Amino acid sequence: MTLIVSDLCVDHGAIRAINRVSFRVEQGQLAAVIGANGAGKTTLLRSLSGLGHAASGHATWHDHNLLHAKPEKLVRYGVSHVCEGKSVIPELTVEENLNLGALWRKDAKEAKATRENILETFPRLGERLSQLADTLSGGERQMLAIGRALMSKPQLLLLDEPSLGLAPLVIAQIFQNIRELTDEMGLTVVLVEQNAMSALEIADIGIVLNLGRVAATNSAQQLIADPQVRAAYLGY
Amino acid sequence: MFQLLNTILIGITSGAIYSLMAIALVLVWRSTRVVNFAQAGQALLSTYIGFEVIQRFDSYWIALIVAIVAGAAVGALIDVLFMRFLFSRNTQGPIAGVAPIIATLGLLGLIRGGIGIFLGNTEASIRPPVSNVGFTISGHTLAFSPLKFLIVGAVIFLMLALSLIFQRTNIGLALRASAYAPEIARLAGVRVDGIRTLGWALAGAAGAAAGMLQTPNGDGGLSPDSLDFSLLLVFGFIAAVIGGLESLIGAVVGGLLLGLVLAFVLTYVSGSLVFIIAFMVLILVLLLRPSGLIGAKRGRRA
């Protein structure tokens, strides 16, 4: 199973936000998509999960066409998307937020096992199951958002800026969790990040977006070593 | 003494019916963020269907069930035929929030007009299924009859059943998630369109029950421009807002409070003040507790 994006174009009003973007992510790989604000990272991710509409191009996961499909359908094909900004529902409890991700699943027993696994990875959530998600800290909310996505038994996980607004220590923790989950569950992950260095450190491959185009794509290590990328995106 | 007791009993019964209408409004609001003014028209239409069934089968109980099912179907149809279309055309900006609400006002007119054209000449009335003669205690007649007992019981039952569905079932979780955050719900795999239709159907059923219970409690008469159904909408709406618009229990509390206040005004002050007092209660509650009696205590974040 491979994520293949080719010649993808997405418009944002009159602006071409994503312009002929192509890349591949092999199964089990963690791909970091980095780039400045406005580079089109979020737009790219939204078009892959069914939230956004592509103007042209192709994007396939396994045998499934990701473009022009509804998100609720893509979830059933194993595509889970965590939106920017801790996408949890504050009016629901932690437990309800988690269960939400598994509502469509018919395998109640397996879903329960999935939940146990998630609570092992994020024990803080287990202590707060009956609390409203509104009462969680920023880091806990991000854990819950990822946990909710995992409840849908994804194979392809799309993460939009999980580090947004979090303290450095919490970011390190969450990024470590993401890497471990990728390996343990055999996930394929597309991680969109402004925090380029942290993302590349845990990633297998990196895709650098600039003004809607792919500026560079390479293994994460080589990108970290690339003087141009370092100067432009890593800040040294 | 008996006058006081009777006033309270009248207040509870009429409050129970307002509650049912408030529940219908809250259901649509909770699942779609639309204030559904067409609810009065839907209730009227369902009650007319109930009336037709009574003509054919001479059974109020069959009619009640048919009317509730028909109410659900009408609600679902309105969502599928009108609301879905409106929502898909307007997704952003201030119009997107207001257009569906204005559209429900139009629908209200449409339904009433339609009933007027097709059934306007029919002399329609629904007789009480059980006695509406008050119980007597030591020679005094109470303003509480088997019919009123039925009404209050039905409202309590529906409130409990709907609360259970919302709080304890997967469907309820999907309903709440779709209302609060449709995008997240869709990403989690909830078929939000279908869930919204279900919200409309449940509301239509509750409105139909309100219409079928209210009509025999009054003079039994039914007409396309029935004032009773207009009042039902206005008072149900006030009750829903008093209760915070979000909560089914709030809707019932709001309905009972409004029913009691209006009964006291009617008995001890003047019947002509009922409308003014109803809105004064609304303003007072909104001034003292802007989010309603049972509304969320915090503002929404994120």
Short mmCIF file of C-alpha atoms in Angstrom, two decimals, chain A residues 46 51 70-72 75-76 81 83 87-89 91-92 96 100-101 103-104 134 148, chain B residues 170 173-174 176-177 180-181 183-184 186-193 298 300-302:
data_model
loop_
_atom_site.label_atom_id
_atom_site.label_comp_id
_atom_site.label_asym_id
_atom_site.label_seq_id
_atom_site.Cartn_x
_atom_site.Cartn_y
_atom_site.Cartn_z
CA ARG A 46 -7.42 18.52 3.52
CA LEU A 51 -12.38 17.88 3.30
CA LYS A 70 -16.30 12.19 1.31
CA PRO A 71 -14.26 12.05 4.53
CA GLU A 72 -16.76 9.68 6.17
CA VAL A 75 -12.32 6.74 7.06
CA ARG A 76 -13.76 3.37 6.11
CA HIS A 81 -7.17 12.96 9.49
CA CYS A 83 -7.10 18.66 11.78
CA SER A 87 -9.51 18.58 16.77
CA VAL A 88 -11.54 17.31 19.69
CA ILE A 89 -15.14 18.15 20.57
CA GLU A 91 -18.60 19.48 24.75
CA LEU A 92 -18.10 15.71 24.82
CA GLU A 96 -17.10 10.00 24.01
CA LEU A 100 -16.72 8.69 18.22
CA GLY A 101 -13.84 7.44 16.09
CA LEU A 103 -18.84 4.48 15.84
CA TRP A 104 -18.78 3.22 12.27
CA ASP A 134 -12.88 21.08 27.37
CA ARG A 148 -9.77 9.55 18.27
CA ASN B 170 -24.19 5.45 19.74
CA LEU B 173 -23.30 10.33 20.35
CA ALA B 174 -23.37 10.72 16.58
CA ARG B 176 -24.37 15.32 19.45
CA ALA B 177 -21.04 15.16 17.61
CA TYR B 180 -21.20 20.42 17.87
CA ALA B 181 -18.54 19.79 15.23
CA GLU B 183 -16.30 18.42 10.36
CA ILE B 184 -14.74 16.38 13.15
CA ARG B 186 -17.29 13.41 9.43
CA LEU B 187 -13.58 12.77 9.86
CA ALA B 188 -14.49 10.26 12.55
CA GLY B 189 -16.71 8.46 10.05
CA VAL B 190 -20.15 9.76 11.07
CA ARG B 191 -22.51 10.12 8.10
CA VAL B 192 -23.50 13.61 9.16
CA ASP B 193 -26.17 14.12 6.47
CA ARG B 298 -19.27 28.47 29.67
CA ARG B 300 -17.89 27.82 23.39
CA ARG B 301 -14.24 27.68 22.67
CA ALA B 302 -12.28 26.36 19.67
#
